[in-house]
PDB file of C-alpha atoms and ligand atoms in Angstrom:
ATOM      1  CA  MET A  12      76.867 129.436  97.420  1.00 34.00           C
ATOM      2  CA  ASN A  13      78.289 126.640  99.557  1.00 37.00           C
ATOM      3  CA  SER A  14      81.121 124.356  98.408  1.00 40.00           C
ATOM      4  CA  ARG A  15      78.814 121.365  97.960  1.00 41.00           C
ATOM      5  CA  ALA A  16      76.580 123.330  95.563  1.00 38.00           C
ATOM      6  CA  SER A  17      79.527 124.436  93.476  1.00 42.00           C
ATOM      7  CA  VAL A  18      80.818 120.862  93.203  1.00 47.00           C
ATOM      8  CA  HIS A  19      77.401 119.610  92.080  1.00 46.00           C
ATOM      9  CA  GLU A  20      77.210 122.145  89.287  1.00 49.00           C
ATOM     10  CA  CYS A  21      80.192 120.553  87.566  1.00 50.00           C
ATOM     11  CA  ALA A  22      79.669 117.010  88.874  1.00 49.00           C
ATOM     12  CA  PRO A  23      81.351 114.488  86.556  1.00 46.00           C
ATOM     13  CA  LYS A  24      79.274 111.775  84.879  1.00 53.00           C
ATOM     14  CA  THR A  25      81.562 108.876  85.768  1.00 59.00           C
ATOM     15  CA  GLN A  26      81.314 107.917  89.426  1.00 85.00           C
ATOM     16  CA  ALA A  27      85.049 107.516  89.855  1.00 95.00           C
ATOM     17  CA  LEU A  28      87.192 109.157  92.455  1.00 97.00           C
ATOM     18  CA  PHE A  29      90.948 109.654  92.018  1.00 98.00           C
ATOM     19  CA  LEU A  30      92.935 110.568  95.121  1.00 98.00           C
ATOM     20  CA  VAL A  31      95.983 112.694  94.417  1.00 98.00           C
ATOM     21  CA  GLY A  32      98.564 114.550  96.490  1.00 98.00           C
ATOM     22  CA  PHE A  33     102.025 114.309  97.935  1.00 98.00           C
ATOM     23  CA  MET A  34     103.723 111.349  99.623  1.00 97.00           C
ATOM     24  CA  GLY A  35     102.349 110.757 103.105  1.00 96.00           C
ATOM     25  CA  ALA A  36      98.951 112.360 102.406  1.00 98.00           C
ATOM     26  CA  GLY A  37      97.150 109.083 103.118  1.00 97.00           C
ATOM     27  CA  LYS A  38      95.856 108.501  99.566  1.00 98.00           C
ATOM     28  CA  SER A  39      95.910 104.703  99.868  1.00 97.00           C
ATOM     29  CA  SER A  40      94.470 104.428 103.392  1.00 97.00           C
ATOM     30  CA  VAL A  41      91.776 107.032 102.746  1.00 98.00           C
ATOM     31  CA  GLY A  42      91.036 105.409  99.367  1.00 98.00           C
ATOM     32  CA  GLU A  43      90.627 101.982 100.916  1.00 98.00           C
ATOM     33  CA  LEU A  44      88.237 103.299 103.554  1.00 98.00           C
ATOM     34  CA  LEU A  45      86.282 105.321 100.990  1.00 98.00           C
ATOM     35  CA  GLY A  46      85.922 102.195  98.878  1.00 97.00           C
ATOM     36  CA  GLN A  47      84.493 100.300 101.871  1.00 98.00           C
ATOM     37  CA  ARG A  48      82.127 103.107 102.848  1.00 97.00           C
ATOM     38  CA  LEU A  49      80.829 103.740  99.360  1.00 96.00           C
ATOM     39  CA  GLY A  50      80.836 100.074  98.351  1.00 96.00           C
ATOM     40  CA  TRP A  51      83.099 100.934  95.404  1.00 96.00           C
ATOM     41  CA  PRO A  52      86.156  98.837  94.426  1.00 97.00           C
ATOM     42  CA  PHE A  53      89.438 100.438  95.483  1.00 98.00           C
ATOM     43  CA  GLU A  54      92.645 100.349  93.471  1.00 98.00           C
ATOM     44  CA  ASP A  55      96.165 101.598  94.186  1.00 98.00           C
ATOM     45  CA  LEU A  56      97.883 102.664  90.940  1.00 98.00           C
ATOM     46  CA  ASP A  57     101.360 101.857  92.307  1.00 98.00           C
ATOM     47  CA  LEU A  58     100.279  98.246  92.878  1.00 98.00           C
ATOM     48  CA  ARG A  59      99.128  97.978  89.270  1.00 98.00           C
ATOM     49  CA  ILE A  60     102.475  99.411  88.122  1.00 98.00           C
ATOM     50  CA  GLN A  61     104.363  96.827  90.197  1.00 98.00           C
ATOM     51  CA  GLN A  62     102.226  93.996  88.860  1.00 98.00           C
ATOM     52  CA  ARG A  63     102.591  95.137  85.243  1.00 96.00           C
ATOM     53  CA  ASP A  64     106.337  95.588  85.557  1.00 97.00           C
ATOM     54  CA  GLY A  65     107.092  92.619  87.823  1.00 98.00           C
ATOM     55  CA  ARG A  66     109.285  94.816  90.030  1.00 98.00           C
ATOM     56  CA  SER A  67     108.808  96.955  93.134  1.00 96.00           C
ATOM     57  CA  ILE A  68     108.620 100.755  92.765  1.00 96.00           C
ATOM     58  CA  GLU A  69     111.978 100.953  94.492  1.00 96.00           C
ATOM     59  CA  GLN A  70     113.542  98.521  91.993  1.00 97.00           C
ATOM     60  CA  ILE A  71     112.030 100.331  89.012  1.00 97.00           C
ATOM     61  CA  PHE A  72     113.547 103.646  90.147  1.00 97.00           C
ATOM     62  CA  ALA A  73     116.910 102.076  90.985  1.00 96.00           C
ATOM     63  CA  GLU A  74     117.257  99.970  87.831  1.00 98.00           C
ATOM     64  CA  SER A  75     115.405 101.983  85.179  1.00 98.00           C
ATOM     65  CA  GLY A  76     115.168 105.549  86.504  1.00 97.00           C
ATOM     66  CA  GLU A  77     112.360 108.021  87.070  1.00 97.00           C
ATOM     67  CA  SER A  78     111.528 108.808  83.438  1.00 98.00           C
ATOM     68  CA  TYR A  79     110.950 105.102  82.747  1.00 98.00           C
ATOM     69  CA  PHE A  80     108.758 104.952  85.879  1.00 98.00           C
ATOM     70  CA  ARG A  81     106.702 107.937  84.646  1.00 98.00           C
ATOM     71  CA  ARG A  82     106.086 106.226  81.306  1.00 98.00           C
ATOM     72  CA  VAL A  83     104.894 103.038  82.988  1.00 98.00           C
ATOM     73  CA  GLU A  84     102.818 105.100  85.417  1.00 98.00           C
ATOM     74  CA  HIS A  85     101.113 106.918  82.537  1.00 98.00           C
ATOM     75  CA  GLU A  86     100.385 103.651  80.710  1.00 98.00           C
ATOM     76  CA  ALA A  87      98.942 102.111  83.883  1.00 98.00           C
ATOM     77  CA  LEU A  88      96.758 105.173  84.456  1.00 98.00           C
ATOM     78  CA  ARG A  89      95.544 105.116  80.868  1.00 97.00           C
ATOM     79  CA  GLU A  90      94.640 101.445  81.335  1.00 96.00           C
ATOM     80  CA  VAL A  91      92.636 102.234  84.497  1.00 97.00           C
ATOM     81  CA  VAL A  92      90.788 105.053  82.712  1.00 96.00           C
ATOM     82  CA  GLU A  93      90.015 102.814  79.728  1.00 95.00           C
ATOM     83  CA  GLU A  94      88.603 100.183  82.081  1.00 94.00           C
ATOM     84  CA  LEU A  95      86.232 102.671  83.700  1.00 93.00           C
ATOM     85  CA  GLY A  96      82.762 101.749  82.690  1.00 85.00           C
ATOM     86  CA  SER A  97      79.579 102.673  84.449  1.00 82.00           C
ATOM     87  CA  ALA A  98      80.757 100.899  87.629  1.00 87.00           C
ATOM     88  CA  PRO A  99      82.125 103.328  90.210  1.00 93.00           C
ATOM     89  CA  ARG A 100      85.664 103.048  91.562  1.00 96.00           C
ATOM     90  CA  VAL A 101      88.153 104.704  93.934  1.00 98.00           C
ATOM     91  CA  VAL A 102      91.760 104.999  92.745  1.00 98.00           C
ATOM     92  CA  ALA A 103      94.801 106.227  94.715  1.00 98.00           C
ATOM     93  CA  LEU A 104      97.612 107.674  92.586  1.00 98.00           C
ATOM     94  CA  GLY A 105     101.295 107.852  93.533  1.00 98.00           C
ATOM     95  CA  GLY A 106     102.518 111.269  94.672  1.00 98.00           C
ATOM     96  CA  GLY A 107     104.033 112.274  91.330  1.00 98.00           C
ATOM     97  CA  ALA A 108     101.276 111.081  89.014  1.00 98.00           C
ATOM     98  CA  PHE A 109      99.097 114.191  89.226  1.00 98.00           C
ATOM     99  CA  ALA A 110     102.150 116.403  88.729  1.00 98.00           C
ATOM    100  CA  GLN A 111     102.523 115.152  85.137  1.00 98.00           C
ATOM    101  CA  PRO A 112     100.470 117.318  82.707  1.00 98.00           C
ATOM    102  CA  GLU A 113      99.566 114.321  80.482  1.00 98.00           C
ATOM    103  CA  ASN A 114      98.013 112.516  83.471  1.00 98.00           C
ATOM    104  CA  ILE A 115      96.078 115.601  84.554  1.00 98.00           C
ATOM    105  CA  GLN A 116      94.799 115.946  80.990  1.00 98.00           C
ATOM    106  CA  LEU A 117      93.825 112.281  80.839  1.00 98.00           C
ATOM    107  CA  LEU A 118      91.787 112.507  84.040  1.00 98.00           C
ATOM    108  CA  LYS A 119      90.174 115.805  83.048  1.00 97.00           C
ATOM    109  CA  SER A 120      89.096 114.381  79.687  1.00 96.00           C
ATOM    110  CA  ALA A 121      87.721 111.299  81.450  1.00 95.00           C
ATOM    111  CA  GLY A 122      85.494 113.620  83.514  1.00 94.00           C
ATOM    112  CA  VAL A 123      86.273 111.938  86.838  1.00 96.00           C
ATOM    113  CA  SER A 124      86.497 113.569  90.265  1.00 96.00           C
ATOM    114  CA  THR A 125      90.000 114.245  91.516  1.00 98.00           C
ATOM    115  CA  VAL A 126      90.598 114.855  95.215  1.00 98.00           C
ATOM    116  CA  PHE A 127      93.765 116.584  96.411  1.00 98.00           C
ATOM    117  CA  LEU A 128      94.631 115.317  99.889  1.00 98.00           C
ATOM    118  CA  ASP A 129      96.851 118.054 101.283  1.00 98.00           C
ATOM    119  CA  GLY A 130      98.712 118.544 104.547  1.00 98.00           C
ATOM    120  CA  SER A 131     101.589 120.441 106.096  1.00 97.00           C
ATOM    121  CA  VAL A 132     104.942 119.396 104.669  1.00 97.00           C
ATOM    122  CA  ASP A 133     106.276 118.570 108.145  1.00 97.00           C
ATOM    123  CA  GLU A 134     103.359 116.261 108.838  1.00 97.00           C
ATOM    124  CA  LEU A 135     103.582 114.597 105.417  1.00 97.00           C
ATOM    125  CA  PHE A 136     107.288 113.985 106.019  1.00 96.00           C
ATOM    126  CA  GLU A 137     106.605 112.576 109.497  1.00 95.00           C
ATOM    127  CA  ARG A 138     103.904 110.233 108.213  1.00 95.00           C
ATOM    128  CA  CYS A 139     106.297 108.832 105.589  1.00 94.00           C
ATOM    129  CA  GLN A 140     108.824 108.245 108.342  1.00 90.00           C
ATOM    130  CA  GLU A 141     106.265 106.452 110.530  1.00 91.00           C
ATOM    131  CA  GLN A 142     105.152 104.224 107.658  1.00 87.00           C
ATOM    132  CA  GLY A 143     108.750 103.155 107.172  1.00 79.00           C
ATOM    133  CA  ARG A 144     108.058 102.250 103.509  1.00 83.00           C
ATOM    134  CA  SER A 145     110.946 103.006 101.180  1.00 84.00           C
ATOM    135  CA  ARG A 146     110.159 105.953  98.881  1.00 89.00           C
ATOM    136  CA  PRO A 147     112.765 106.728  96.210  1.00 86.00           C
ATOM    137  CA  LEU A 148     111.916 110.453  96.113  1.00 87.00           C
ATOM    138  CA  ARG A 149     111.840 111.083  99.854  1.00 87.00           C
ATOM    139  CA  SER A 150     115.237 112.177 101.091  1.00 84.00           C
ATOM    140  CA  ASP A 151     115.767 115.062 103.505  1.00 92.00           C
ATOM    141  CA  ILE A 152     113.080 117.506 104.562  1.00 95.00           C
ATOM    142  CA  GLU A 153     114.408 120.387 102.449  1.00 95.00           C
ATOM    143  CA  LEU A 154     114.294 118.445  99.184  1.00 96.00           C
ATOM    144  CA  PHE A 155     110.925 117.016 100.215  1.00 96.00           C
ATOM    145  CA  ARG A 156     109.601 120.571 100.737  1.00 97.00           C
ATOM    146  CA  LYS A 157     111.027 121.768  97.393  1.00 97.00           C
ATOM    147  CA  LEU A 158     109.369 118.904  95.538  1.00 97.00           C
ATOM    148  CA  TYR A 159     106.051 119.577  97.299  1.00 98.00           C
ATOM    149  CA  ASP A 160     106.262 123.293  96.393  1.00 98.00           C
ATOM    150  CA  ALA A 161     107.067 122.453  92.772  1.00 98.00           C
ATOM    151  CA  ARG A 162     104.036 120.157  92.508  1.00 98.00           C
ATOM    152  CA  ARG A 163     101.450 122.065  94.499  1.00 98.00           C
ATOM    153  CA  ASN A 164      99.988 124.061  91.598  1.00 98.00           C
ATOM    154  CA  HIS A 165      99.305 120.833  89.748  1.00 98.00           C
ATOM    155  CA  TYR A 166      97.606 119.287  92.782  1.00 98.00           C
ATOM    156  CA  MET A 167      95.517 122.440  93.133  1.00 98.00           C
ATOM    157  CA  SER A 168      93.951 121.767  89.727  1.00 98.00           C
ATOM    158  CA  ALA A 169      92.089 118.779  91.255  1.00 98.00           C
ATOM    159  CA  SER A 170      88.283 119.003  91.600  1.00 97.00           C
ATOM    160  CA  ILE A 171      88.510 119.536  95.370  1.00 97.00           C
ATOM    161  CA  ARG A 172      91.177 119.907  98.083  1.00 98.00           C
ATOM    162  CA  VAL A 173      90.846 118.346 101.520  1.00 98.00           C
ATOM    163  CA  ASP A 174      93.298 119.294 104.281  1.00 98.00           C
ATOM    164  CA  THR A 175      94.408 116.206 106.196  1.00 98.00           C
ATOM    165  CA  SER A 176      96.518 118.020 108.823  1.00 96.00           C
ATOM    166  CA  GLY A 177      95.890 116.617 112.288  1.00 96.00           C
ATOM    167  CA  LYS A 178      93.057 114.403 111.019  1.00 97.00           C
ATOM    168  CA  ASN A 179      92.715 110.631 111.043  1.00 97.00           C
ATOM    169  CA  VAL A 180      91.824 108.535 108.002  1.00 98.00           C
ATOM    170  CA  ALA A 181      88.142 108.213 108.975  1.00 98.00           C
ATOM    171  CA  ARG A 182      87.696 111.961 109.315  1.00 98.00           C
ATOM    172  CA  VAL A 183      89.401 112.669 106.000  1.00 98.00           C
ATOM    173  CA  ALA A 184      87.223 110.067 104.266  1.00 98.00           C
ATOM    174  CA  SER A 185      84.081 111.657 105.763  1.00 98.00           C
ATOM    175  CA  GLU A 186      85.167 115.084 104.544  1.00 98.00           C
ATOM    176  CA  VAL A 187      85.675 113.768 101.009  1.00 97.00           C
ATOM    177  CA  VAL A 188      82.219 112.168 101.002  1.00 97.00           C
ATOM    178  CA  GLU A 189      80.688 115.374 102.345  1.00 96.00           C
ATOM    179  CA  ALA A 190      82.504 117.693  99.939  1.00 96.00           C
ATOM    180  CA  LEU A 191      81.495 115.647  96.900  1.00 94.00           C
ATOM    181  CA  GLY A 192      77.963 115.061  98.160  1.00 92.00           C
ATOM    182  CA  LEU A 193      78.302 111.268  97.801  1.00 91.00           C
TER     183      LEU A 193
HETATM  184  C1  S3P B 202     106.206 109.077  94.108  1.00 93.60           C
HETATM  185  C2  S3P B 202     105.372 108.666  95.126  1.00 93.60           C
HETATM  186  C3  S3P B 202     105.149 107.248  95.430  1.00 93.60           C
HETATM  187  C4  S3P B 202     105.452 106.366  94.217  1.00 93.60           C
HETATM  188  C5  S3P B 202     106.801 106.682  93.674  1.00 93.60           C
HETATM  189  C6  S3P B 202     106.921 108.133  93.215  1.00 93.60           C
HETATM  190  C7  S3P B 202     106.383 110.530  93.878  1.00 93.60           C
HETATM  191  O1  S3P B 202     103.786 107.046  95.835  1.00 93.60           O
HETATM  192  O2  S3P B 202     104.484 106.523  93.216  1.00 93.60           O
HETATM  193  O3  S3P B 202     107.729 106.428  94.689  1.00 93.60           O
HETATM  194  O4  S3P B 202     106.884 110.905  92.797  1.00 93.60           O
HETATM  195  O5  S3P B 202     105.996 111.325  94.762  1.00 93.60           O
HETATM  196  P1  S3P B 202     103.232 107.545  97.277  1.00 93.60           P
HETATM  197  O6  S3P B 202     102.713 108.936  97.083  1.00 93.60           O
HETATM  198  O7  S3P B 202     102.156 106.578  97.595  1.00 93.60           O
HETATM  199  O8  S3P B 202     104.358 107.491  98.233  1.00 93.60           O
END
């Protein structure tokens, strides 16, 4: 049985795709390209959180702490799921969202496809550095690796895993489309 056949057997009814994985995996860039290719609207959950809260992610962490951020993140995700109708959509989650059991449960009950964009920790760390965007939970490589290791089992519960190591955004997007038979 090939991987495409096994995905089809448990294909979700809602045509929505949620990209999950660690910081630097390319969830937003791959999501944007997937949205263009499939003709589906793309949304970045972190942007919704910032709009709802009126503060940047960095400010939320600095002023209100991580547990507050996780509550707002969960509410924003619940809102996105409630808005899902029959219209398809691509959503990129922040790196910690799919490491929270209540979010995993929410997405599983919604019956949507979840795609774990993986990569080597060194490459993920490098990509974050190149992007230059401030990330509250990215400090030194050792802590970065520990956090990745602690989250990996959660990420592995996604519908499929796509390795992004050494690949550009276009190739990763093509592999997602192929793996899900879209
Ligand atoms: C986080 C990752 C960030 C953002 C927040 C927390 C995490 O998103 O949601 O800083 O816990 O890994 P990216 O994965 O887009 O960097």
